mmCIF file of C-alpha atoms in Angstrom:
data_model
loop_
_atom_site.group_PDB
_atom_site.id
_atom_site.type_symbol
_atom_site.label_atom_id
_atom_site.label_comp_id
_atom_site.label_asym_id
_atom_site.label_seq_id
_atom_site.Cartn_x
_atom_site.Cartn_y
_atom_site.Cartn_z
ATOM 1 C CA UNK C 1 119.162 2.390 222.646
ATOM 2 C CA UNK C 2 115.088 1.442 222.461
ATOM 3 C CA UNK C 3 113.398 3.333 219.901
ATOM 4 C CA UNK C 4 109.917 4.613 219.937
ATOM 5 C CA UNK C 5 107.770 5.640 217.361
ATOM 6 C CA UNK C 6 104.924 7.843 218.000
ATOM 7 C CA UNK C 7 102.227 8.934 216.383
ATOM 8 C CA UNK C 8 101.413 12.506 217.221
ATOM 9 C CA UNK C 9 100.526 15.751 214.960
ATOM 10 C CA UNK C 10 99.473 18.032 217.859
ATOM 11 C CA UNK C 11 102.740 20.022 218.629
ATOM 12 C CA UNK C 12 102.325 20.640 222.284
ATOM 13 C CA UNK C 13 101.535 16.925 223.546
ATOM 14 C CA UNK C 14 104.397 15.642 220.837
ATOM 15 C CA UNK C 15 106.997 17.942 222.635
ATOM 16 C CA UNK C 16 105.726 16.480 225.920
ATOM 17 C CA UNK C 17 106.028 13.131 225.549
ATOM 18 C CA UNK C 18 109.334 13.475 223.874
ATOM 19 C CA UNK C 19 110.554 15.394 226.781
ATOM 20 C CA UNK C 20 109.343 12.983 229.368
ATOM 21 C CA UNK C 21 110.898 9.707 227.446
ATOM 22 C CA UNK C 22 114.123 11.177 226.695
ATOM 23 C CA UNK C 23 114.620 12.163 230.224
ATOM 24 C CA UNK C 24 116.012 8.237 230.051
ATOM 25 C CA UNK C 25 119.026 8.234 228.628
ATOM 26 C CA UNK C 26 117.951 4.967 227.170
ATOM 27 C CA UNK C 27 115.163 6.019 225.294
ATOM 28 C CA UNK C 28 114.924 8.005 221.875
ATOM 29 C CA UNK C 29 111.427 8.668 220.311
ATOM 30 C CA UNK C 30 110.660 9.190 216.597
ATOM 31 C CA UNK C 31 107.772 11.057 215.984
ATOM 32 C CA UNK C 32 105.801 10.750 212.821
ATOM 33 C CA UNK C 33 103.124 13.245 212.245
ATOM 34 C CA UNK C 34 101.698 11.744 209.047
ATOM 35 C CA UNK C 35 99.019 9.185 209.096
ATOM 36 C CA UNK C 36 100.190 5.329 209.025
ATOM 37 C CA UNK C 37 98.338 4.233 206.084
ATOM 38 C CA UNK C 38 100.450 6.483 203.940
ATOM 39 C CA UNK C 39 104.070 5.024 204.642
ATOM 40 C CA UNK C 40 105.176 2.337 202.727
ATOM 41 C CA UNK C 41 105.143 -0.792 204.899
ATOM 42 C CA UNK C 42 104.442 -1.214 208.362
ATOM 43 C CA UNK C 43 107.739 -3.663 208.649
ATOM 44 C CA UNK C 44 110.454 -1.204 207.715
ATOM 45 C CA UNK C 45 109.038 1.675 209.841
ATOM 46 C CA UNK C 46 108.424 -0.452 212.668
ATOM 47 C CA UNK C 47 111.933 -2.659 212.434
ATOM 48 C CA UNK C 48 114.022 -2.633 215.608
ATOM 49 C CA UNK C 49 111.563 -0.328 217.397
ATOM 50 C CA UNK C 50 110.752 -1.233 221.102
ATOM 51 C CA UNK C 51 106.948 0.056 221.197
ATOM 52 C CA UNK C 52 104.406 2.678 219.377
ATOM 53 C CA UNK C 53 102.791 5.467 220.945
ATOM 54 C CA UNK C 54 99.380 6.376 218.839
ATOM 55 C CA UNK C 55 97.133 9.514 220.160
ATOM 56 C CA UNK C 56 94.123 7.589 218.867
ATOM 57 C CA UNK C 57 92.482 11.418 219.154
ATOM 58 C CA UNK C 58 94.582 12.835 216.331
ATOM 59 C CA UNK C 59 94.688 9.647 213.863
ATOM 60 C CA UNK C 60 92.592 9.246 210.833
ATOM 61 C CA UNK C 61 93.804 5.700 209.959
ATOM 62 C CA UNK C 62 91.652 3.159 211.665
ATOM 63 C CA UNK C 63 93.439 2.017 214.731
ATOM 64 C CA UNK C 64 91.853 -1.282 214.708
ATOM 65 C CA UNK C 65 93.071 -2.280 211.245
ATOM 66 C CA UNK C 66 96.342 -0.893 211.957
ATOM 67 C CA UNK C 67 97.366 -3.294 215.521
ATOM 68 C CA UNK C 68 95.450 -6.296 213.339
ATOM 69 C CA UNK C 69 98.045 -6.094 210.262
ATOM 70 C CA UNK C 70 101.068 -5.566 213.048
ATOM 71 C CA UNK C 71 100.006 -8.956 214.836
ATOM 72 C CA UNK C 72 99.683 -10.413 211.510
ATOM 73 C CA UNK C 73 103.572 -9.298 210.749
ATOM 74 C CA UNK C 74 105.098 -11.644 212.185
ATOM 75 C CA UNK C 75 108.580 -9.379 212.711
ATOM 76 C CA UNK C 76 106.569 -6.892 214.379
ATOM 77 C CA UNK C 77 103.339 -9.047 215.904
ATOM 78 C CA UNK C 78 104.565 -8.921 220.021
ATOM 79 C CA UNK C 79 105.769 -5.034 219.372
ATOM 80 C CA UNK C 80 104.170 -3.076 222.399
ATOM 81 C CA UNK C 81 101.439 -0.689 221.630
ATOM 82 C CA UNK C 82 100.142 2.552 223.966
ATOM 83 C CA UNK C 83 97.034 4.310 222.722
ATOM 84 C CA UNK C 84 96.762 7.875 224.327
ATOM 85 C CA UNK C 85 93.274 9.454 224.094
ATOM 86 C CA UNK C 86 90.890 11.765 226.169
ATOM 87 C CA UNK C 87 88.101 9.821 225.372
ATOM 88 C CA UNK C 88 88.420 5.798 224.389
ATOM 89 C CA UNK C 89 85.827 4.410 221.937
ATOM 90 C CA UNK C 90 84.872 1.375 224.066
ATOM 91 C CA UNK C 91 84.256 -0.750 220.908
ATOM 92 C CA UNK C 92 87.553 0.462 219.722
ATOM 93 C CA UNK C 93 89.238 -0.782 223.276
ATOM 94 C CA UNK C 94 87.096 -3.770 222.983
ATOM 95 C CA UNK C 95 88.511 -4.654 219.862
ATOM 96 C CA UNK C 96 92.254 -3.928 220.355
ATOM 97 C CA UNK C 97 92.478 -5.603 223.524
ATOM 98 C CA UNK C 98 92.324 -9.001 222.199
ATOM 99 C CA UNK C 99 95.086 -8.742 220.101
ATOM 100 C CA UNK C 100 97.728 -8.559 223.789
ATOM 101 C CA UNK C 101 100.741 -6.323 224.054
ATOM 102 C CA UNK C 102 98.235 -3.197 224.234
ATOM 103 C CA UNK C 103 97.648 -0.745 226.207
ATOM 104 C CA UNK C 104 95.515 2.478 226.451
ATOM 105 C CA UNK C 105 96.484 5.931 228.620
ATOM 106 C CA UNK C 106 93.975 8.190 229.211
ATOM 107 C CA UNK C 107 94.200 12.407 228.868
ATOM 108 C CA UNK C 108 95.448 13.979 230.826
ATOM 109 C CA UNK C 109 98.093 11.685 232.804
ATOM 110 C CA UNK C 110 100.551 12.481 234.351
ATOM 111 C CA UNK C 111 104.669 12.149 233.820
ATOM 112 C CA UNK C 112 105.088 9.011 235.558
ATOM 113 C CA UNK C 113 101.927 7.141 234.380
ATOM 114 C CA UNK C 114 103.570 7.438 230.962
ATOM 115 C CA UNK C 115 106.736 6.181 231.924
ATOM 116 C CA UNK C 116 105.114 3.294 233.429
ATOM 117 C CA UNK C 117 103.160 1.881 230.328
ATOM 118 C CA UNK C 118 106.323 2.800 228.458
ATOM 119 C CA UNK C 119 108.532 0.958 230.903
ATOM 120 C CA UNK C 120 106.285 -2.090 231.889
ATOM 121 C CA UNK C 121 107.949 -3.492 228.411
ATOM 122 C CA UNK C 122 111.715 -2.732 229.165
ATOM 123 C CA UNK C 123 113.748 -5.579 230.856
ATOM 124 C CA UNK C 124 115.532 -4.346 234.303
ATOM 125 C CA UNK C 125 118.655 -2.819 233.482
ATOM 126 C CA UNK C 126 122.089 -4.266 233.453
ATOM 127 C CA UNK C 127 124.566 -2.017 234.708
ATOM 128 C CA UNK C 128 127.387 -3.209 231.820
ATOM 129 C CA UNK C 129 124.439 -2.062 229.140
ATOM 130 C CA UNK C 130 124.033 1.462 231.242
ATOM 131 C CA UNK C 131 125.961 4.173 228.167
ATOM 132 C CA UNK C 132 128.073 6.496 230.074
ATOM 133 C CA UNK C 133 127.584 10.079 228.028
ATOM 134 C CA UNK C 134 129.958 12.514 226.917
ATOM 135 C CA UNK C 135 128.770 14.768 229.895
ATOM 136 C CA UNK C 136 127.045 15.440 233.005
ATOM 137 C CA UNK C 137 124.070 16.925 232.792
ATOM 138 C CA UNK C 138 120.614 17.571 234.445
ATOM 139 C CA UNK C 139 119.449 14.039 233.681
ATOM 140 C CA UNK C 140 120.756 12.618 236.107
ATOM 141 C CA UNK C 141 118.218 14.383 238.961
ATOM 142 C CA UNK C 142 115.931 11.721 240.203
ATOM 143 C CA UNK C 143 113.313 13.217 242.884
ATOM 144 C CA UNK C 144 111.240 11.579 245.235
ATOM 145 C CA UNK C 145 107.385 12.584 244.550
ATOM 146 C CA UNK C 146 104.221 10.680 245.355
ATOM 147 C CA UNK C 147 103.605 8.907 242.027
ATOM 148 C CA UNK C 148 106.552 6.439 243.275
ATOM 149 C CA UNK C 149 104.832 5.494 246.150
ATOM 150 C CA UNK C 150 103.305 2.009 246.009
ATOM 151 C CA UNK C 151 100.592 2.384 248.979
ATOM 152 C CA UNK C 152 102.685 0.261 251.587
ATOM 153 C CA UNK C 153 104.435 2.431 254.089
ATOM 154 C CA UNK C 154 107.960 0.563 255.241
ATOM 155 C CA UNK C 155 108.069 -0.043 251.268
ATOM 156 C CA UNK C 156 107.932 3.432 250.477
ATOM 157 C CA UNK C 157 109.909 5.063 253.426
ATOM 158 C CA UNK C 158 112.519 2.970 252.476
ATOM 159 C CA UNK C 159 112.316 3.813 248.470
ATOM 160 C CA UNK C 160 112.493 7.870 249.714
ATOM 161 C CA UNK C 161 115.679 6.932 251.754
ATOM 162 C CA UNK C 162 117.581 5.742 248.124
ATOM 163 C CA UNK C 163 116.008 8.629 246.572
ATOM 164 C CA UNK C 164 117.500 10.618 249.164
ATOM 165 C CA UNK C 165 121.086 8.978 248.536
ATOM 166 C CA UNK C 166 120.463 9.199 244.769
ATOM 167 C CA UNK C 167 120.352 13.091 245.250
ATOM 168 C CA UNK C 168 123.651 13.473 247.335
ATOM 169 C CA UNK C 169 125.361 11.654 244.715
ATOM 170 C CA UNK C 170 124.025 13.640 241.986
ATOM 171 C CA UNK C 171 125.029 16.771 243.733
ATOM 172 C CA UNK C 172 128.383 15.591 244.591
ATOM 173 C CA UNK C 173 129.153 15.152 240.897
ATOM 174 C CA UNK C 174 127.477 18.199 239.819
ATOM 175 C CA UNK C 175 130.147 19.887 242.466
ATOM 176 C CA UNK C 176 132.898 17.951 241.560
ATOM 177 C CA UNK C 177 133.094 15.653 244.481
ATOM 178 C CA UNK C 178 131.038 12.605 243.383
ATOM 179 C CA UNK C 179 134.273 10.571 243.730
ATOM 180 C CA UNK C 180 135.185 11.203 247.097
ATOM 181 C CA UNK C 181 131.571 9.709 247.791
ATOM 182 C CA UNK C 182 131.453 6.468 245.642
ATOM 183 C CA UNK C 183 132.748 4.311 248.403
ATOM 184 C CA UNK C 184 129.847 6.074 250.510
ATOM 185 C CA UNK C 185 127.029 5.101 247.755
ATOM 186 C CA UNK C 186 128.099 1.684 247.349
ATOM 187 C CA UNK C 187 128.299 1.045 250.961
ATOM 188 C CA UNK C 188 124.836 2.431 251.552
ATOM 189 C CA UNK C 189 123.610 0.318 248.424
ATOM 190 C CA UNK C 190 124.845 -2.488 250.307
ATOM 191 C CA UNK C 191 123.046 -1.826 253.708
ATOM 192 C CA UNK C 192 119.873 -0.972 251.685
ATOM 193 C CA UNK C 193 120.030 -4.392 249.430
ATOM 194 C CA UNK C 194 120.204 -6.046 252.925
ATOM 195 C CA UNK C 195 117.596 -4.609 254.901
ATOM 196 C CA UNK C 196 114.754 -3.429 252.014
ATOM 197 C CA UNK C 197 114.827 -6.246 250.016
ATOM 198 C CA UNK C 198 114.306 -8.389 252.873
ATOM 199 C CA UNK C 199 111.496 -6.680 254.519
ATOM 200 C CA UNK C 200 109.871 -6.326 251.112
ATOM 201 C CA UNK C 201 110.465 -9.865 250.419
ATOM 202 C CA UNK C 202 108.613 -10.340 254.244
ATOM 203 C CA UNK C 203 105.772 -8.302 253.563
ATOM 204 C CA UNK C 204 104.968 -10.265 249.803
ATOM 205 C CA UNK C 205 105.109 -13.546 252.206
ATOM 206 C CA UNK C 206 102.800 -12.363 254.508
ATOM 207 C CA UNK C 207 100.066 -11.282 251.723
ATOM 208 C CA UNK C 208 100.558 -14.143 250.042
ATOM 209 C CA UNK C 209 101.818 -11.874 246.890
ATOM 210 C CA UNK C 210 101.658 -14.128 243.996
ATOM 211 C CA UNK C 211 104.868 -12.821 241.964
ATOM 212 C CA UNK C 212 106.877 -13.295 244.812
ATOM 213 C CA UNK C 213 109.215 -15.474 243.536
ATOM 214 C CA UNK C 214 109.574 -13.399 240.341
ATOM 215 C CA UNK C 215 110.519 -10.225 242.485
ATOM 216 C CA UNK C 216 113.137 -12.131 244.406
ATOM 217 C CA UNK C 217 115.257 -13.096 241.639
ATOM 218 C CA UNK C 218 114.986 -9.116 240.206
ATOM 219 C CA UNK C 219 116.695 -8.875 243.978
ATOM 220 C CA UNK C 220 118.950 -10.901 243.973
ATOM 221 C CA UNK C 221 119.964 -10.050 240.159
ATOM 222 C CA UNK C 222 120.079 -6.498 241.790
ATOM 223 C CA UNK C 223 122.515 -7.571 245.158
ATOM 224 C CA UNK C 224 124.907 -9.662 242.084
ATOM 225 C CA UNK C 225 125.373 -6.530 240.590
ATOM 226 C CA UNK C 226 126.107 -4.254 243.111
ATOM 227 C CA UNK C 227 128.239 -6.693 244.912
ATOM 228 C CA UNK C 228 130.301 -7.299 241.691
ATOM 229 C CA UNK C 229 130.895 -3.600 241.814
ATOM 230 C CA UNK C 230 132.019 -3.549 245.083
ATOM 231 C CA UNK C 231 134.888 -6.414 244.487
ATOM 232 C CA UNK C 232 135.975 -4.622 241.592
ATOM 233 C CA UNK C 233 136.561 -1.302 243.091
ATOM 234 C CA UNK C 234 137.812 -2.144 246.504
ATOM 235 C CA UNK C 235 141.609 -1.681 245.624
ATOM 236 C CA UNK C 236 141.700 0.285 242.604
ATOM 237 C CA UNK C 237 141.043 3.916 242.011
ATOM 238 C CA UNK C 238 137.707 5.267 240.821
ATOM 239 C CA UNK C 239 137.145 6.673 237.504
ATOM 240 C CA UNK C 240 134.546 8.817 236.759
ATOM 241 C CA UNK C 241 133.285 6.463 234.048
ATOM 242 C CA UNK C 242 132.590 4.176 236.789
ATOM 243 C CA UNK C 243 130.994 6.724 238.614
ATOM 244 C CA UNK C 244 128.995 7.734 236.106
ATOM 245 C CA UNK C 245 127.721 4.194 235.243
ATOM 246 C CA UNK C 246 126.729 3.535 238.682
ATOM 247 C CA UNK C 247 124.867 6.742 239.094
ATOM 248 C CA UNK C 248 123.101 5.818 235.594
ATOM 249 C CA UNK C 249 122.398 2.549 236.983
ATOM 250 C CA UNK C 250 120.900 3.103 240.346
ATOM 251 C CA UNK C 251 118.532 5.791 238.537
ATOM 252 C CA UNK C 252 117.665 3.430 235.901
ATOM 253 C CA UNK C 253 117.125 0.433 238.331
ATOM 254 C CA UNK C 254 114.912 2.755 240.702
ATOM 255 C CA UNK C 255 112.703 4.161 237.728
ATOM 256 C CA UNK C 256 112.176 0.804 236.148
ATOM 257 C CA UNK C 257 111.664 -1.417 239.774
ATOM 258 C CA UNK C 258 109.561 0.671 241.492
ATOM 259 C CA UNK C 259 107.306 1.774 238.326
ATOM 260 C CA UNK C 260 107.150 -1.331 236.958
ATOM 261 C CA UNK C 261 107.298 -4.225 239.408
ATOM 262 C CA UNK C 262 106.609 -2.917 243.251
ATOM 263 C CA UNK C 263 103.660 -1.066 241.565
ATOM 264 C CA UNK C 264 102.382 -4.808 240.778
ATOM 265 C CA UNK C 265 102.390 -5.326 244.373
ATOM 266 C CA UNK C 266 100.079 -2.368 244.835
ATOM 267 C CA UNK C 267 97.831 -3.796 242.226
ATOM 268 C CA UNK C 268 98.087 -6.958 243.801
ATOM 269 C CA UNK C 269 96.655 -5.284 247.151
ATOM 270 C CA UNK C 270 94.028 -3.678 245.041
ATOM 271 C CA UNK C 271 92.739 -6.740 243.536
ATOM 272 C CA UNK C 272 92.532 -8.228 247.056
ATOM 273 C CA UNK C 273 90.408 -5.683 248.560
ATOM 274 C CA UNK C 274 87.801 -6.190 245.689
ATOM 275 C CA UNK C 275 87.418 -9.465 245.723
ATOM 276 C CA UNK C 276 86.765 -9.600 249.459
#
């Protein structure tokens, strides 16, 4: 599990953000309402968390001091940092963004643009580390909506067509029949690992996409996977811990590839257009 620890004392935007990060099954957030400067030391609170979350709005510490004496621990100096706030000092931004690992996300944003600062720091997931739960619940939904789109069209027609897979096999299981369409999802996993990866893989060539060779091996860790899954179920029965993992998986894997490294590709395209 990655823990987060965030900094919040206004009720309504704590239960928010809670509700959006735990949505992962991966993620569990620790929220902390009093001010830093008052715990004991910044190593124990911070040890074997995965990133802090301060709404720079409600904090009386200085936030400056506070990300200067973390990079100065040297347990807890690369630890990811987002600061939330409505309005940014620009000194303050200034002054924290020399220190690396931090980023700032600006009120109001929406579900997905937290996900994606939170994300951007999480390694792509490995479907033996996906935890199968005790029970199926409404977690498992993944729906397509705009803020996964990237800005290139065959790349995003093709992401809706998973999404679109994703959902059958979530409402198999949730009607009992998610087993009779595992050799279904895999086989469509297959076609898609084929055919999308290589057309993405086209269109980086042809814009000269400088992470190219970064994205393919993400691919092709992705196509290992899934093709190790396929050998190991192709003569023996099904379980639905196995079923479960892979539907944990594929949500996982879409959430953090698409949010985290095709949206690099429509930064990319940004950063091209401005400089011409």
């Amino acid at each position: 599990m990655n823990k987060i620890i965030l900094f919040e004392n206004t009720e309504v935007l704590r239960f928010r953000i809670e509700t959006i990060l735990t949505r992962n099954e991966d993620l569990i957030v620790e929220t902390i309402s009093r001010n830093l400067l008052e715990l004991s030391t910044l190593s124990n609170l911070l040890k074997d968390t995965k990133q802090l979350i301060i709404d720079i709005d409600n904090f009386e510490g200085k936030v400056d001091s506070i990300i200067n004496e973390i990079r100065q621990t040297e347990t807890i100096k690369k630890l990811p940092i987002l600061l939330i706030s409505s309005k940014p000092d620009k000194d303050l931004i200034t002054k924290v963004a020399k220190f690396g690992n931090t980023d700032v996300l600006l009120k109001p944003f929406k579900d997905l643009e937290l996900l994606e600062k939170v994300l951007k720091y999480k390694p792509a997931p490995l479907i033996e580390n996906i935890n199968v739960p005790l029970k199926v619940d409404t977690n498992f939904s993944l729906k397509w909506n705009d803020g996964y789109k990237v800005g290139v069209t065959l790349i995003d027609e093709d992401h809706k067509q998973i999404f679109d897979s994703y959902e059958k096999l979530y409402l198999s299981i949730s009607d009992g029949h998610g087993l009779e369409y595992y050799g279904e999802i895999l086989s469509f996993l297959e076609y898609y690992i084929s055919s999308h990866f290589e057309r993405e893989e086209k269109f980086q060539a042809e814009i000269a996409y400088d992470l190219i060779d970064l994205h393919k091996s993400l691919h092709d860790n992705f196509k290992a996977q899934i093709k190790q899954l396929i050998l190991e179920q192709k003569n023996i029965m099904v379980s639905n811990q196995a079923l479960i993992r892979l539907t944990l998986f594929i949500k996982e894997w879409l959430i953090h590839h698409i949010l985290v490294e095709d949206k690099k590709i429509e930064l990319f395209l940004s950063s091209q257009t401005k400089s011409v």
